CSV table of C-alpha atoms and ligand atoms in Angstrom, one decimal:
chain,number,residue,atom,x,y,z
Y,1,MET,CA,69.9,193.2,109.9
Y,2,MET,CA,71.2,189.7,110.4
Y,3,THR,CA,69.3,187.0,112.4
Y,4,SER,CA,71.5,184.0,111.6
Y,5,LEU,CA,75.1,183.2,110.7
Y,6,SER,CA,73.8,181.4,107.6
Y,7,GLU,CA,73.2,184.8,106.0
Y,8,LEU,CA,76.9,185.6,105.9
Y,9,PRO,CA,77.7,184.2,102.5
Y,10,GLN,CA,74.8,186.1,100.9
Y,11,ARG,CA,75.9,189.4,102.6
Y,12,LYS,CA,79.5,188.8,101.4
Y,13,ALA,CA,78.2,188.4,97.8
Y,14,SER,CA,75.7,191.2,97.7
Y,15,GLY,CA,76.0,193.4,100.7
Y,16,PRO,CA,75.2,195.5,102.6
Y,17,LYS,CA,78.4,195.4,104.6
Y,18,LEU,CA,78.3,194.0,108.1
Y,19,ALA,CA,78.0,196.5,110.9
Y,20,VAL,CA,79.4,194.8,114.1
Y,21,LEU,CA,79.8,196.3,117.6
Y,22,THR,CA,81.1,195.0,120.9
Y,23,ALA,CA,78.8,194.6,123.9
Y,24,TYR,CA,79.6,193.5,127.4
Y,25,ASP,CA,76.4,193.9,129.3
Y,26,TYR,CA,72.6,193.4,129.1
Y,27,PRO,CA,71.4,197.0,128.4
Y,28,THR,CA,74.0,197.8,125.8
Y,29,ALA,CA,73.3,194.5,124.0
Y,30,ARG,CA,69.6,195.1,124.1
Y,31,MET,CA,70.0,198.6,122.6
Y,32,LEU,CA,72.4,197.4,119.9
Y,33,ASP,CA,70.1,194.5,119.0
Y,34,ASP,CA,67.1,196.8,118.8
Y,35,ALA,CA,69.1,199.2,116.6
Y,36,GLY,CA,69.7,196.4,114.1
Y,37,VAL,CA,73.4,195.8,114.4
Y,38,ASP,CA,74.3,192.7,112.4
Y,39,LEU,CA,76.5,190.9,114.9
Y,40,LEU,CA,77.5,191.6,118.5
Y,41,LEU,CA,81.0,190.7,119.8
Y,42,VAL,CA,81.6,190.0,123.4
Y,43,GLY,CA,85.3,191.0,123.0
Y,44,ASP,CA,88.0,190.5,125.5
Y,45,SER,CA,88.5,194.3,125.1
Y,46,LEU,CA,86.2,193.9,128.1
Y,47,GLY,CA,89.3,193.8,130.2
Y,48,MET,CA,90.4,197.3,129.2
Y,49,VAL,CA,87.1,199.2,128.5
Y,50,VAL,CA,85.0,197.7,131.3
Y,51,LEU,CA,87.3,196.2,133.9
Y,52,GLY,CA,90.1,198.8,133.9
Y,53,LEU,CA,92.9,196.3,133.1
Y,54,PRO,CA,96.0,197.4,131.2
Y,55,ASP,CA,95.5,194.9,128.3
Y,56,THR,CA,93.4,191.9,127.4
Y,57,THR,CA,95.7,189.3,128.9
Y,58,GLY,CA,94.1,189.5,132.4
Y,59,VAL,CA,90.7,188.4,131.1
Y,60,THR,CA,89.6,184.9,132.2
Y,61,MET,CA,87.0,182.4,131.1
Y,62,ASP,CA,84.9,183.1,134.2
Y,63,MET,CA,84.8,186.8,133.2
Y,64,MET,CA,83.8,185.9,129.6
Y,65,VAL,CA,81.1,183.5,130.8
Y,66,HIS,CA,79.7,186.2,133.1
Y,67,HIS,CA,79.6,188.9,130.4
Y,68,THR,CA,78.6,186.6,127.5
Y,69,SER,CA,75.6,185.4,129.5
Y,70,ALA,CA,74.5,189.0,130.2
Y,71,VAL,CA,74.8,190.0,126.6
Y,72,CYS,CA,72.9,187.0,125.4
Y,73,ARG,CA,70.1,187.8,127.8
Y,74,GLY,CA,69.7,191.2,126.1
Y,75,VAL,CA,69.6,189.9,122.5
Y,76,THR,CA,66.6,188.4,120.6
Y,77,ARG,CA,68.0,188.5,117.1
Y,78,ALA,CA,71.7,189.4,116.4
Y,79,PRO,CA,74.1,186.4,116.5
Y,80,VAL,CA,76.6,186.8,119.3
Y,81,ILE,CA,80.4,186.2,118.8
Y,82,ALA,CA,82.2,185.4,122.1
Y,83,ASP,CA,85.9,185.7,122.5
Y,84,LEU,CA,88.1,182.9,123.9
Y,85,PRO,CA,90.4,184.8,126.2
Y,86,PHE,CA,94.2,184.7,126.7
Y,87,ALA,CA,95.5,181.2,127.6
Y,88,SER,CA,92.0,179.6,127.3
Y,89,TYR,CA,92.9,177.6,124.1
Y,90,LEU,CA,96.4,176.3,124.8
Y,91,THR,CA,95.4,172.8,123.5
Y,92,PRO,CA,92.7,171.6,121.1
Y,93,GLU,CA,90.9,169.9,124.0
Y,94,MET,CA,91.0,173.1,126.1
Y,95,ALA,CA,89.8,175.2,123.1
Y,96,VAL,CA,86.8,172.9,122.5
Y,97,ALA,CA,85.8,172.8,126.2
Y,98,ASN,CA,86.0,176.5,126.7
Y,99,ALA,CA,84.3,177.2,123.3
Y,100,GLN,CA,81.5,175.0,124.5
Y,101,ARG,CA,81.2,177.0,127.8
Y,102,LEU,CA,80.7,180.2,125.8
Y,103,MET,CA,78.1,178.5,123.5
Y,104,ASP,CA,76.2,177.3,126.6
Y,105,CYS,CA,75.9,181.0,127.5
Y,106,GLY,CA,73.9,181.5,124.3
Y,107,ALA,CA,76.7,182.6,121.9
Y,108,ALA,CA,76.3,181.8,118.2
Y,109,CYS,CA,80.0,181.3,117.6
Y,110,VAL,CA,83.4,181.8,119.2
Y,111,LYS,CA,86.6,183.7,118.1
Y,112,LEU,CA,90.2,183.2,118.9
Y,113,GLU,CA,93.4,185.0,117.9
Y,114,GLY,CA,95.9,183.4,115.5
Y,115,GLY,CA,96.1,181.7,112.1
Y,116,VAL,CA,98.4,178.8,111.0
Y,117,SER,CA,99.8,178.4,114.5
Y,118,MET,CA,96.3,177.9,115.9
Y,119,LEU,CA,95.1,175.5,113.3
Y,120,PRO,CA,94.8,172.4,115.6
Y,121,GLN,CA,92.6,174.4,118.0
Y,122,ILE,CA,90.6,176.0,115.1
Y,123,ARG,CA,90.0,172.6,113.5
Y,124,ALA,CA,89.0,171.0,116.8
Y,125,ILE,CA,86.4,173.7,117.5
Y,126,ILE,CA,84.9,173.4,114.0
Y,127,ASP,CA,85.0,169.6,114.1
Y,128,ALA,CA,83.0,169.9,117.4
Y,129,GLY,CA,80.3,171.7,115.4
Y,130,ILE,CA,80.9,175.1,116.9
Y,131,PRO,CA,80.8,178.0,114.4
Y,132,PHE,CA,84.2,179.7,114.4
Y,133,VAL,CA,85.4,183.3,113.7
Y,134,GLY,CA,89.1,183.9,113.1
Y,135,HIS,CA,91.2,187.0,114.2
Y,136,ILE,CA,94.4,187.9,112.4
Y,137,GLY,CA,96.7,190.9,112.0
Y,138,MET,CA,97.5,192.8,115.2
Y,139,LEU,CA,96.6,190.4,118.0
Y,140,PRO,CA,96.0,192.2,121.3
Y,141,GLN,CA,96.5,189.0,123.4
Y,142,SER,CA,100.2,188.9,122.1
Y,143,VAL,CA,100.9,192.6,123.0
Y,144,ARG,CA,103.4,191.6,125.7
Y,145,GLU,CA,105.4,189.3,123.4
Y,146,GLU,CA,105.2,191.8,120.6
Y,147,GLY,CA,106.2,194.8,122.7
Y,148,GLY,CA,103.2,197.0,121.7
Y,149,TYR,CA,100.3,197.3,119.2
Y,150,LYS,CA,101.8,197.2,115.7
Y,151,LYS,CA,100.2,197.5,112.3
Y,152,LYS,CA,100.6,194.4,110.1
Y,153,GLY,CA,101.1,193.9,106.4
Y,154,LYS,CA,103.9,196.5,105.9
Y,155,THR,CA,106.5,194.1,104.5
Y,156,ALA,CA,106.4,191.3,101.9
Y,157,GLU,CA,107.1,188.8,104.7
Y,158,SER,CA,104.3,190.1,106.9
Y,159,ILE,CA,101.9,190.1,103.9
Y,160,ASP,CA,102.8,186.5,103.1
Y,161,HIS,CA,102.1,185.5,106.7
Y,162,LEU,CA,98.7,187.3,106.8
Y,163,ILE,CA,97.6,185.6,103.5
Y,164,ALA,CA,98.7,182.2,104.8
Y,165,ASP,CA,96.8,182.7,108.1
Y,166,ALA,CA,93.7,183.9,106.3
Y,167,GLN,CA,93.7,181.0,103.9
Y,168,ALA,CA,94.3,178.5,106.6
Y,169,ILE,CA,91.4,179.8,108.7
Y,170,ASP,CA,89.2,179.9,105.6
Y,171,GLN,CA,90.0,176.4,104.5
Y,172,ALA,CA,89.4,175.1,108.0
Y,173,GLY,CA,85.8,176.4,107.6
Y,174,ALA,CA,85.6,179.7,109.6
Y,175,VAL,CA,82.3,181.6,109.0
Y,176,ALA,CA,84.1,185.0,109.4
Y,177,MET,CA,87.4,186.5,110.4
Y,178,VAL,CA,88.4,189.8,112.0
Y,179,LEU,CA,91.3,191.6,110.3
Y,180,GLU,CA,92.7,194.0,112.9
Y,181,SER,CA,95.2,196.8,112.1
Y,182,ILE,CA,96.2,195.6,108.7
Y,183,VAL,CA,97.4,197.8,105.8
Y,184,PRO,CA,94.1,198.5,103.9
Y,185,ALA,CA,95.3,197.1,100.5
Y,186,VAL,CA,96.3,193.8,102.2
Y,187,ALA,CA,92.9,193.6,104.0
Y,188,THR,CA,91.2,194.2,100.6
Y,189,GLN,CA,93.3,191.5,99.0
Y,190,ILE,CA,92.5,189.0,101.8
Y,191,THR,CA,88.8,189.8,101.4
Y,192,SER,CA,88.8,188.8,97.8
Y,193,LEU,CA,90.8,185.6,98.4
Y,194,VAL,CA,88.6,184.0,101.2
Y,195,LYS,CA,85.0,182.7,101.3
Y,196,ALA,CA,84.6,183.7,104.9
Y,197,SER,CA,83.3,187.2,105.6
Y,198,THR,CA,86.1,189.6,106.7
Y,199,ILE,CA,85.3,192.1,109.5
Y,200,GLY,CA,87.9,194.9,109.6
Y,201,ILE,CA,89.0,197.2,112.4
Y,202,GLY,CA,91.8,199.7,111.6
Y,203,ALA,CA,92.1,197.9,108.2
Y,204,GLY,CA,90.5,200.3,105.7
Y,205,THR,CA,87.1,200.0,104.0
Y,206,GLY,CA,87.7,197.1,101.6
Y,207,THR,CA,86.5,194.4,104.0
Y,208,ASP,CA,83.1,192.7,104.1
Y,209,GLY,CA,82.2,194.6,107.3
Y,210,GLN,CA,83.5,196.7,110.2
Y,211,VAL,CA,83.7,196.2,113.9
Y,212,LEU,CA,84.2,198.9,116.6
Y,213,VAL,CA,84.6,198.8,120.3
Y,214,THR,CA,81.3,200.4,121.4
Y,215,PRO,CA,82.7,202.7,124.1
Y,216,ASP,CA,85.0,204.2,121.3
Y,217,LEU,CA,81.9,204.8,119.2
Y,218,LEU,CA,79.9,206.3,122.1
Y,219,GLY,CA,82.7,208.3,123.7
Y,220,SER,CA,82.1,206.5,127.0
Y,221,PHE,CA,85.8,205.6,127.5
Y,222,PRO,CA,87.4,209.1,127.1
Y,223,TRP,CA,90.9,208.2,128.3
Y,224,PHE,CA,91.9,206.4,125.1
Y,225,ARG,CA,90.4,206.0,121.7
Y,226,PRO,CA,92.3,204.6,118.7
Y,227,PRO,CA,92.8,207.1,115.8
Y,228,PHE,CA,90.6,205.2,113.3
Y,229,ALA,CA,87.6,205.1,115.7
Y,230,LYS,CA,85.2,208.0,115.2
Y,231,ALA,CA,83.2,208.9,118.4
Y,232,ARG,CA,79.7,209.7,117.4
Y,233,ALA,CA,78.4,210.6,120.9
Y,234,ASP,CA,79.9,212.0,124.1
Y,235,VAL,CA,78.5,209.7,126.7
Y,236,ALA,CA,81.4,210.6,129.1
Y,237,GLY,CA,80.6,214.4,128.8
Y,238,GLU,CA,76.8,213.8,129.2
Y,239,THR,CA,77.4,211.6,132.2
Y,240,LEU,CA,79.5,214.3,133.9
Y,241,ARG,CA,76.9,216.9,133.1
Y,242,ALA,CA,74.0,214.9,134.6
Y,243,VAL,CA,76.0,214.0,137.7
Y,244,ARG,CA,77.0,217.6,138.3
Y,245,GLU,CA,73.4,218.7,137.8
Y,246,TYR,CA,72.2,216.1,140.3
Y,247,MET,CA,74.8,217.1,142.8
Y,248,ALA,CA,74.0,220.8,142.5
Y,249,GLU,CA,70.3,220.1,143.1
Y,250,VAL,CA,71.0,217.8,146.1
Y,251,GLN,CA,73.5,220.1,147.7
Y,252,SER,CA,71.6,223.4,147.1
J,1,KIV,O1,88.1,192.2,121.9
J,1,KIV,C1,87.6,192.9,121.0
J,1,KIV,O2,86.9,193.9,121.2
J,1,KIV,C2,88.0,192.5,119.6
J,1,KIV,C3,87.8,193.6,118.6
J,1,KIV,C4,88.8,194.6,118.7
J,1,KIV,C5,87.8,193.0,117.2
J,1,KIV,O3,88.5,191.5,119.4
């Protein structure tokens, strides 16, 4: 059970692996914190699983500030990672100003998508004293340019790019990096090459930890769940049951 980002190197060296979950609101954050989850991520998956948008590109800084503040009010222990949303880090100056807005909500660190191509922004954030988490592999904010969600690390060229991105982020001083939808052997290789903790999603079990979108874990977003995400509860089913029971009682 983590209380500070400073514990990450020790956890990478000796375990246990990091258990990370997303949160977007106060009650969920409070329950996950009480349960002992290591890190909470206010992901821009918010757009899809909470706000009903088709992808993450419609998420704004104001939305992230609103939800990061709510999550941070619910947490007394777990460090909170806050996502910089689409088009909020177009320049290094913009990246630092928006990262600072999320830190002012109570986040412990910020995350953005991209590696070598985002180095000026990543360096500016770290130089401003803001702890940074990278995100490489399949990048949901690029879904429109890429024409879909595609697994990374299937070709020699793709593997070279991923390793270059991971090493660039690591050398810049990231505390951790998310490896999303990467061929497992490549994610394992990256994990052994970098000092930062790797947090995988759809990238096999060889990373330093795992992250899941909490509605996928709880079965509270029943309309879509990625194949690698195992639902361990049926909150949607239980909600329907309770609502129908209430309606039957009121209407009888
Ligand atoms: O937005 C998010 O929830 C994420 C995870 C999928 C890693 O970035």
